[in-house]
CSV table of C-alpha atoms in Angstrom, one decimal:
chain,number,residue,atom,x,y,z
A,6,UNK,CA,103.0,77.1,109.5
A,7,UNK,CA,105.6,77.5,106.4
A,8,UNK,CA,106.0,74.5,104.3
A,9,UNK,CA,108.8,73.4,101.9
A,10,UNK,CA,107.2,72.4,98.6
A,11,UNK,CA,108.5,71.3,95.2
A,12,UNK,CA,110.3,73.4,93.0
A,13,UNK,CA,111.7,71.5,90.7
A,14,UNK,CA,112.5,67.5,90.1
A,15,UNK,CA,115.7,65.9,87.8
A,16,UNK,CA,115.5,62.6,87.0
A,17,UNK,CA,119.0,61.0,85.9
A,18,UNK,CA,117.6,58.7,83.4
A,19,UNK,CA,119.4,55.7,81.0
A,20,UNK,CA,117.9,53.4,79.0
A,21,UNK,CA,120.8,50.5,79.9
A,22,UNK,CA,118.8,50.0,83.1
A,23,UNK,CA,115.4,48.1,83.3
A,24,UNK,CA,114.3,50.6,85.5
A,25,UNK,CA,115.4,53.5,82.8
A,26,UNK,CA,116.8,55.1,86.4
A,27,UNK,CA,120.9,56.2,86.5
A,28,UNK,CA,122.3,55.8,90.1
A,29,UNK,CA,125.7,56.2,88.9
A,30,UNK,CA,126.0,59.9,89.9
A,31,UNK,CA,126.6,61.7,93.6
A,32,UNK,CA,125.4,65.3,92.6
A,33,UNK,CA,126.8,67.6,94.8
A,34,UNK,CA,125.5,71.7,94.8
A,35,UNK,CA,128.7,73.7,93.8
A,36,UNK,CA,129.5,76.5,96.2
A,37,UNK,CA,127.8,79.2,94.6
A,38,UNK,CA,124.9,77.1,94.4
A,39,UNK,CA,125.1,76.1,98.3
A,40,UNK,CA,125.2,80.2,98.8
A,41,UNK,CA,122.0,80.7,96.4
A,42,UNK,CA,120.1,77.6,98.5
A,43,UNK,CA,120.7,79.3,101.7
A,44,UNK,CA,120.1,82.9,100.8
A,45,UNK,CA,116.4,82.3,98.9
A,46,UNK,CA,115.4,79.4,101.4
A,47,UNK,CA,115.4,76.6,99.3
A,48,UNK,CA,116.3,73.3,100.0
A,49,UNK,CA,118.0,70.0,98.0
A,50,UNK,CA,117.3,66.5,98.3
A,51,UNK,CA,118.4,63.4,97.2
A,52,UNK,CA,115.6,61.0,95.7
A,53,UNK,CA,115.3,58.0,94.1
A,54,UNK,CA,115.6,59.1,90.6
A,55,UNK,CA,117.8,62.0,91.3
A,56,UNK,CA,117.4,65.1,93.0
A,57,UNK,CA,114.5,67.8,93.6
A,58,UNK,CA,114.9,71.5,95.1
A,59,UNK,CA,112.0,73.0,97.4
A,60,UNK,CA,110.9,75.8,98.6
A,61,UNK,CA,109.8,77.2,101.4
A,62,UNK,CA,106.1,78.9,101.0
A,63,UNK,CA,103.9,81.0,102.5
A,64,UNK,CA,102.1,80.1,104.9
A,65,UNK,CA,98.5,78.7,103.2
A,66,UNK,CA,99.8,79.7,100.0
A,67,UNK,CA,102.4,78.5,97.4
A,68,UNK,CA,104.1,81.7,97.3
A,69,UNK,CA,107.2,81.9,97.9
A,70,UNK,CA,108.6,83.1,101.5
A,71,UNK,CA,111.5,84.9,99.4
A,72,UNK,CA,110.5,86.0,95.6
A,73,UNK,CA,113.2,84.9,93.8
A,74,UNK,CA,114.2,84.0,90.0
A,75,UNK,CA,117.0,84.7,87.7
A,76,UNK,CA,119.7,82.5,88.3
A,77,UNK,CA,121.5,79.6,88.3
A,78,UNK,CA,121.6,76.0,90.0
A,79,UNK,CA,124.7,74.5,89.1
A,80,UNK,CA,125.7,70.7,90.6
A,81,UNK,CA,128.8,68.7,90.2
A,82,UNK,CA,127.7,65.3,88.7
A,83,UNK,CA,130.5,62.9,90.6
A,84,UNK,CA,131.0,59.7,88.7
A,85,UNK,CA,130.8,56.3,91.1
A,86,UNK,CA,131.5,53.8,88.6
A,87,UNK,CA,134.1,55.3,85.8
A,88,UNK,CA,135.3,52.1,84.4
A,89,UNK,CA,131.3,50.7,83.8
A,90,UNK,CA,129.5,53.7,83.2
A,91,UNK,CA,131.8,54.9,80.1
A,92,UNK,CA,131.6,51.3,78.8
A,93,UNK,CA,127.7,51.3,78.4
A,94,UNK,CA,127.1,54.3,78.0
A,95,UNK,CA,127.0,56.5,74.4
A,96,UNK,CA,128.7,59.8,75.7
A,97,UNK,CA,129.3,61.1,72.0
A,98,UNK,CA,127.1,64.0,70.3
A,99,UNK,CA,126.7,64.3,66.9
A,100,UNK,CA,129.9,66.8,66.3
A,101,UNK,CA,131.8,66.0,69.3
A,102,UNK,CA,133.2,62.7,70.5
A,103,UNK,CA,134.0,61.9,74.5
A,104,UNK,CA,137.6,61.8,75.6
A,105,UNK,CA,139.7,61.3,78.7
A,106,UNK,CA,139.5,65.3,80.5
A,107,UNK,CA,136.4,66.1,79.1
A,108,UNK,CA,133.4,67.2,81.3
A,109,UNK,CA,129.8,66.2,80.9
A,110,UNK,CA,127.6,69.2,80.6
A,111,UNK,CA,123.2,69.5,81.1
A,112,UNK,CA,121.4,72.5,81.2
A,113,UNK,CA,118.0,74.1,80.2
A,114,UNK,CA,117.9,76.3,77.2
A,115,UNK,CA,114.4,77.5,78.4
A,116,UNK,CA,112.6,76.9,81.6
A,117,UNK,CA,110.1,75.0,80.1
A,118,UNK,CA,112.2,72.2,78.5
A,119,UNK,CA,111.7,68.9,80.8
A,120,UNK,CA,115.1,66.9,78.7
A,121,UNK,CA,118.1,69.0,79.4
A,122,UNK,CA,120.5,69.6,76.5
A,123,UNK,CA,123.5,67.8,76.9
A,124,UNK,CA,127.0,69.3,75.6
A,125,UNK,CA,130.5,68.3,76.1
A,126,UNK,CA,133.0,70.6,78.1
A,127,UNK,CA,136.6,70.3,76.7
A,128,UNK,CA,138.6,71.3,79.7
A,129,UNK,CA,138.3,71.6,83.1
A,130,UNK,CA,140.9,74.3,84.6
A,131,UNK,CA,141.6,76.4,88.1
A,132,UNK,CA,141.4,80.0,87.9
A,133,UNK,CA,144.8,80.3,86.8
A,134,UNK,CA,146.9,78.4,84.8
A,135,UNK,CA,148.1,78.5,81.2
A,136,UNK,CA,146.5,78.1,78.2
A,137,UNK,CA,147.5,75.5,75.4
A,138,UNK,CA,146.5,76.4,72.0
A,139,UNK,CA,145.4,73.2,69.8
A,140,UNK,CA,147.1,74.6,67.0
A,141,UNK,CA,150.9,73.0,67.1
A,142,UNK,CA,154.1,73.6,65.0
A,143,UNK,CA,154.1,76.9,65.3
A,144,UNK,CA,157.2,79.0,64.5
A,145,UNK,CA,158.6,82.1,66.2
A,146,UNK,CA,157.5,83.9,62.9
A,147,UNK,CA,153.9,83.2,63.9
A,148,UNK,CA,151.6,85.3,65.1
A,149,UNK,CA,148.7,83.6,67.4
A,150,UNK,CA,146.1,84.9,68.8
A,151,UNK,CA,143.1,84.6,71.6
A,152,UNK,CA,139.8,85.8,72.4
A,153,UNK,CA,137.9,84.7,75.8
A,154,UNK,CA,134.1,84.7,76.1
A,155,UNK,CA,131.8,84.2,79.1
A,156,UNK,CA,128.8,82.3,78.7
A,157,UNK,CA,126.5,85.1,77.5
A,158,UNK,CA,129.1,85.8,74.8
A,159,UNK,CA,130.6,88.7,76.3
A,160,UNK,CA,134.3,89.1,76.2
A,161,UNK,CA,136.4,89.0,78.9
A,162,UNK,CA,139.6,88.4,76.9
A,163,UNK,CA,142.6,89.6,79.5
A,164,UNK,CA,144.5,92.8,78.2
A,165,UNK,CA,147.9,91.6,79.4
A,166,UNK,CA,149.9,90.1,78.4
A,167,UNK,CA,148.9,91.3,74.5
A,168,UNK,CA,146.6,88.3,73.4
A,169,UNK,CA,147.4,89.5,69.7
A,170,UNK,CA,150.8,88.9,69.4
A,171,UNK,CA,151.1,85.4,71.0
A,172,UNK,CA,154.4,83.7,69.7
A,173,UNK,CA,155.2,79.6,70.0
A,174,UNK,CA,158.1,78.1,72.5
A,175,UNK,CA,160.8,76.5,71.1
A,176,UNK,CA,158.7,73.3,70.7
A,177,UNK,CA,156.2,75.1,68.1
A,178,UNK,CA,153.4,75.4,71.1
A,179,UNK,CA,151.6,78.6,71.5
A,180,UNK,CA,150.6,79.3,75.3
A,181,UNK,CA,148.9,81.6,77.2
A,182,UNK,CA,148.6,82.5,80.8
A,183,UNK,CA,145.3,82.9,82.6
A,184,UNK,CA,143.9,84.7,85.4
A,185,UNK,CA,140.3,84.5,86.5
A,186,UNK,CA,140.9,85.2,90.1
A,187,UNK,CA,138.8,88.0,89.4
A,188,UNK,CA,135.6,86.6,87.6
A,189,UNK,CA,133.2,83.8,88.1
A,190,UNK,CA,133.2,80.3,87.9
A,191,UNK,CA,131.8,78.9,85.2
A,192,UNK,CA,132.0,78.3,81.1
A,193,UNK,CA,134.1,80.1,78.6
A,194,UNK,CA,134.8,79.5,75.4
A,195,UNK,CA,139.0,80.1,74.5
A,196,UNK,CA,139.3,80.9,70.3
A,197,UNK,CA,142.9,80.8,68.7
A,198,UNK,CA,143.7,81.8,65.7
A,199,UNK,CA,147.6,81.8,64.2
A,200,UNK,CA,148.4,84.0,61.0
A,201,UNK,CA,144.9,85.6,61.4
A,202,UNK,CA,143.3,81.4,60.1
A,203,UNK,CA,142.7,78.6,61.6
A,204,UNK,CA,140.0,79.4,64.3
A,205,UNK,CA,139.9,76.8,66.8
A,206,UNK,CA,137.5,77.0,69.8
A,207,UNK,CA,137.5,74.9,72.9
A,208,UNK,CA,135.2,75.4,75.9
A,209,UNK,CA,136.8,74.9,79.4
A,210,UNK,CA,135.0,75.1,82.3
A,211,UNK,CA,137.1,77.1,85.6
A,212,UNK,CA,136.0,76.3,89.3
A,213,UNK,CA,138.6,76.2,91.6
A,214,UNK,CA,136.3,73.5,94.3
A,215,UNK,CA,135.7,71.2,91.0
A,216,UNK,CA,139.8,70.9,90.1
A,217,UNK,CA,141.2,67.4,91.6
A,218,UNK,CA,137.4,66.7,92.6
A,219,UNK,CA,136.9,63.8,90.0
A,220,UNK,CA,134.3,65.5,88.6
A,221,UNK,CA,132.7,64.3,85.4
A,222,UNK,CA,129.5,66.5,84.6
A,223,UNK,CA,127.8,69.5,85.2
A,224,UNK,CA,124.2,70.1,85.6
A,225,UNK,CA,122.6,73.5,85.7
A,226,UNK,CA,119.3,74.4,85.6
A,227,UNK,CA,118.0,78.3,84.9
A,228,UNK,CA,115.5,79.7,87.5
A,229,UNK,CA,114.0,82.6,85.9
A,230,UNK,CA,110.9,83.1,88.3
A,231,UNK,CA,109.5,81.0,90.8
A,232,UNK,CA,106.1,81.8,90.3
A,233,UNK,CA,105.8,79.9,87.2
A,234,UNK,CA,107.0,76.6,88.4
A,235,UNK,CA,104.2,73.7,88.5
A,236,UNK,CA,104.6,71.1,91.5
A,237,UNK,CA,105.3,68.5,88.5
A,238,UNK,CA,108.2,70.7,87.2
A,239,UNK,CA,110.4,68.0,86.1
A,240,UNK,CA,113.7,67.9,84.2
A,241,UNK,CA,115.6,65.2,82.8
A,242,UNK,CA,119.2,64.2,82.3
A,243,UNK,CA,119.1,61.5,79.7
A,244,UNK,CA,121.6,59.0,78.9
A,245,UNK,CA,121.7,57.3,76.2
A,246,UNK,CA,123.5,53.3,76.5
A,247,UNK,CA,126.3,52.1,73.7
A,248,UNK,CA,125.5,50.1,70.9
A,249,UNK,CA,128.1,48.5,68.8
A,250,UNK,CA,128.6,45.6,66.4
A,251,UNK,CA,129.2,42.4,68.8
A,252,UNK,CA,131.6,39.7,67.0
A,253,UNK,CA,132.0,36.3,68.3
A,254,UNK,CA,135.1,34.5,68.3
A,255,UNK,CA,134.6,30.7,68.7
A,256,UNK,CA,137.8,29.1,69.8
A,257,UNK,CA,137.3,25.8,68.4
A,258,UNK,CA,139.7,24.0,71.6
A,259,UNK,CA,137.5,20.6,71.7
A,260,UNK,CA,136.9,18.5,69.3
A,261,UNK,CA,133.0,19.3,69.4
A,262,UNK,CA,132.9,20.8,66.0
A,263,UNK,CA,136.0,21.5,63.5
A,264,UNK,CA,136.5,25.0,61.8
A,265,UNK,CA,135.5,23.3,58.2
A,266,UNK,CA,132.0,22.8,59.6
A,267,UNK,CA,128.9,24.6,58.7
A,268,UNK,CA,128.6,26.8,61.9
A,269,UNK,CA,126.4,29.8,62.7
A,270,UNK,CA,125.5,32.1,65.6
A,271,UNK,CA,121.6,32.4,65.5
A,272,UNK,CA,119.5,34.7,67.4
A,273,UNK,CA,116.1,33.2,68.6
A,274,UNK,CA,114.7,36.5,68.8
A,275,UNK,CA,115.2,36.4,65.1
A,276,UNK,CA,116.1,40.4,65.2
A,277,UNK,CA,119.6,39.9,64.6
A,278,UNK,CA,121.9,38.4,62.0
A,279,UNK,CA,125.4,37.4,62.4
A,280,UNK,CA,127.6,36.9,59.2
A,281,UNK,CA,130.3,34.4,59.3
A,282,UNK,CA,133.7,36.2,58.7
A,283,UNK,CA,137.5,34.8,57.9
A,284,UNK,CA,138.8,32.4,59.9
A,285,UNK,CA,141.3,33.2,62.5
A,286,UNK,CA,143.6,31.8,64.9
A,287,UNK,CA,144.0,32.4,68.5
A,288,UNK,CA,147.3,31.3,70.4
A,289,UNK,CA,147.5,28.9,67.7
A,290,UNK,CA,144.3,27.7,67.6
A,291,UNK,CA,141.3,27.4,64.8
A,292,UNK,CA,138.6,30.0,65.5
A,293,UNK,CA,135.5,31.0,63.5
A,294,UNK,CA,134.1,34.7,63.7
A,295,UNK,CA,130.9,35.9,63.7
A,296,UNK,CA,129.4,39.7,63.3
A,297,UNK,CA,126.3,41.0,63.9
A,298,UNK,CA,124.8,42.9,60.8
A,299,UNK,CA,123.9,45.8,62.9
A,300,UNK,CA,124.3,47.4,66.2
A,301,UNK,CA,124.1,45.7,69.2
A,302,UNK,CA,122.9,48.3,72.4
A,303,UNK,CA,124.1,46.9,75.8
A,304,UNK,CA,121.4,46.3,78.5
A,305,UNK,CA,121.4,45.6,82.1
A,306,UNK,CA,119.8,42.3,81.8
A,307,UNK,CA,122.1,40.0,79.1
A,308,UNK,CA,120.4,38.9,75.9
A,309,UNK,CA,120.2,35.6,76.3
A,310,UNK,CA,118.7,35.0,72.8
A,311,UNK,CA,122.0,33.9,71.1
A,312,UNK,CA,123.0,30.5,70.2
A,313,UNK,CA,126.3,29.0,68.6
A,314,UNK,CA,125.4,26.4,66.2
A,315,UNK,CA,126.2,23.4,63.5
A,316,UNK,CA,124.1,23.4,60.2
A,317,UNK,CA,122.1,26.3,61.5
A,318,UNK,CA,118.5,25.3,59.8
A,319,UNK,CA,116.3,23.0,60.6
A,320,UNK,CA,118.9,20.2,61.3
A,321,UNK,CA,120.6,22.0,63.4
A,322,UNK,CA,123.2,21.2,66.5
A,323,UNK,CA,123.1,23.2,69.1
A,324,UNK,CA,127.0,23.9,70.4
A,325,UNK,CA,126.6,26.3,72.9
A,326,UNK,CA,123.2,28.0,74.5
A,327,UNK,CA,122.9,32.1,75.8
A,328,UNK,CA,126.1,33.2,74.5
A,329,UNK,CA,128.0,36.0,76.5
A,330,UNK,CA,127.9,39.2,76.3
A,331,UNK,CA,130.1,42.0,75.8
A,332,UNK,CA,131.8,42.8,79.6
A,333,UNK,CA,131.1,45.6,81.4
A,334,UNK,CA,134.5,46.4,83.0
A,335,UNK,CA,136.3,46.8,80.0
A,336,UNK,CA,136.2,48.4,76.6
A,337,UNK,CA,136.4,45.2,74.1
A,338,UNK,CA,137.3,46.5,70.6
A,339,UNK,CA,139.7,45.7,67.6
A,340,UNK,CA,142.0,48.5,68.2
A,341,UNK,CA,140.8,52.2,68.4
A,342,UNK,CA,137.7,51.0,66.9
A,343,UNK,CA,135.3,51.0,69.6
A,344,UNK,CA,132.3,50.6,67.5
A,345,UNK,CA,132.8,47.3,68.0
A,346,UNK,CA,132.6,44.5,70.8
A,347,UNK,CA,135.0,41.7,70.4
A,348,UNK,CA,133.5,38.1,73.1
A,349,UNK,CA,135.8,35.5,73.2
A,350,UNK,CA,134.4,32.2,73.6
A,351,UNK,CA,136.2,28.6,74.1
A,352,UNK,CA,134.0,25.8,72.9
């Protein structure tokens, strides 16, 4: 009798949770996925680390029912927890930071990888709409241009209208329309050049099902032949929590201890330091500040370790015990600076 079996596992991993497990996703298959799962008799599931596709075999054997290989499985990443998730979680790569309308993106550069490169998609588009060049204060003197590549680098630049001779509105913006009605969904890559400089590229992914979806990732994974799949094929989506500098602002309300005192935030744990900063005031009252000397990462379970102090030593008061941490609902920063994590605390 046929029998599914294990084609391949992907474990949504995160190192904020104790159990290193993410939960924070609903992956859905997109519809040319749904099409592919059908056609070659494979199946998705749901697990408890993420997802897993089987196949069906032969009967007493792990071939295949249908040979297959040579495509691929790409699934939506829906986000259940925005606010949280984007709080604790380190979404930046090392040339490219995370902002509001950009996509998520995993996928296998080789079959063999287990961790999944992660890359950030700019733009996420329908299959026609128009293009916005990042270049700005163009005038109508200007000549902008545009070339369009598929994922395999090959261009499908549109002939019409001329994407040499693109000239800025009366605003100074350079636009250009797009229509993919004819070509796949998936990742392109849009380069703009004006006055023949200034190269500018910006990846935008089209899919007419993931538009108004509240889609925040992609996840494809390259099946090149079933036959060399292992039962313990397993790929991973890693994420990788926030760390930032966590400063303490005492607001000195009761007469406990007075700003002129000799006052400290100690760890116990003795693996951070906090340095005492300028004194401020908050709604008109005294309040000492505290930073750590290095980067704090956010964790599932609060750290308990830190202490609020009077003559930190070994005649010390102790003021307050298990300090808060940072929240998780909000982004707590001075300003735009969000490599930093401001706690208020009334003592």
């Amino acid at each position: 009798m046929a029998e599914f079996k294990r084609l391949f596992n992907t474990k949504i991993e995160h190192d904020f949770y104790t159990n290193g497990i993410s939960k924070d996703f609903d992956i859905v298959p997109l519809s040319g996925t749904t099409s592919l799962l059908k056609d070659n008799r494979l199946l998705f599931k749901v697990d408890n680390t993420g997802f897993r596709v089987m196949y069906r075999s032969e009967n007493g054997s792990d071939d295949p029912f249908l040979p297959f290989g040579d495509f691929d499985l790409t699934f939506a990443m829906v986000l259940k927890n925005k606010e949280s998730f984007e709080n604790i979680t380190d979404l930046n790569t090392s040339s490219q930071t995370f902002e509001a309308g950009n996509l998520i993106y995993y996928h296998n550069a080789a079959q063999t990888d287990s961790a999944l490169d992660y890359e950030i998609i700019d733009l996420l588009r329908p299959a026609v709409f128009t293009y916005q060049f990042p270049q700005t204060g163009g005038v109508p003197a200007d000549n902008g241009e545009i070339t369009i590549t598929n994922e395999k680098g090959e261009d499908v630049t549109p002939t019409e209208p001329d994407p040499n001779t693109v000239k800025a509105n009366e605003n100074g913006i350079f636009q250009y329309p797009i229509d993919f009605n004819g070509l796949p969904a998936g990742l392109y890559t849009f380069t703009t050049t004006v006055n023949g400089s200034d190269s500018q590229s910006k990846r935008v992914y089209i899919d007419n099902q993931l538009v108004g979806q509240n889609v925040f990732g992609i996840l494809k994974v390259h099946v090149v032949d079933s036959a060399d799949f292992p039962d313990t094929r397993t790929y991973q989506a890693i994420f990788s929590r926030r760390e930032t500098d966590w400063i303490y602002k005492m607001v000195l309300k009761t007469n406990t201890v007075s700003i002129g005192d000799d006052l400290g935030v100690v760890d116990d744990s003795g693996t951070y330091l906090f340095n005492r900063g300028d004194n401020e005031e908050t709604n008109g009252i005294a309040t000492a500040v505290f930073t750590s000397n290095s980067e704090i990462p956010y964790s599932e379970l609060p750290n308990k370790d830190f202490r609020f102090v009077k003559n930190p030593g070994d005649s010390e008061t102790i003021i307050v015990e298990g300090l808060s941490n940072p929240p998780l609902l909000i982004v707590s920063a001075n300003g735009t600076d969000f490599s930093q994590s401001v706690i208020y605390i009334t003592v």
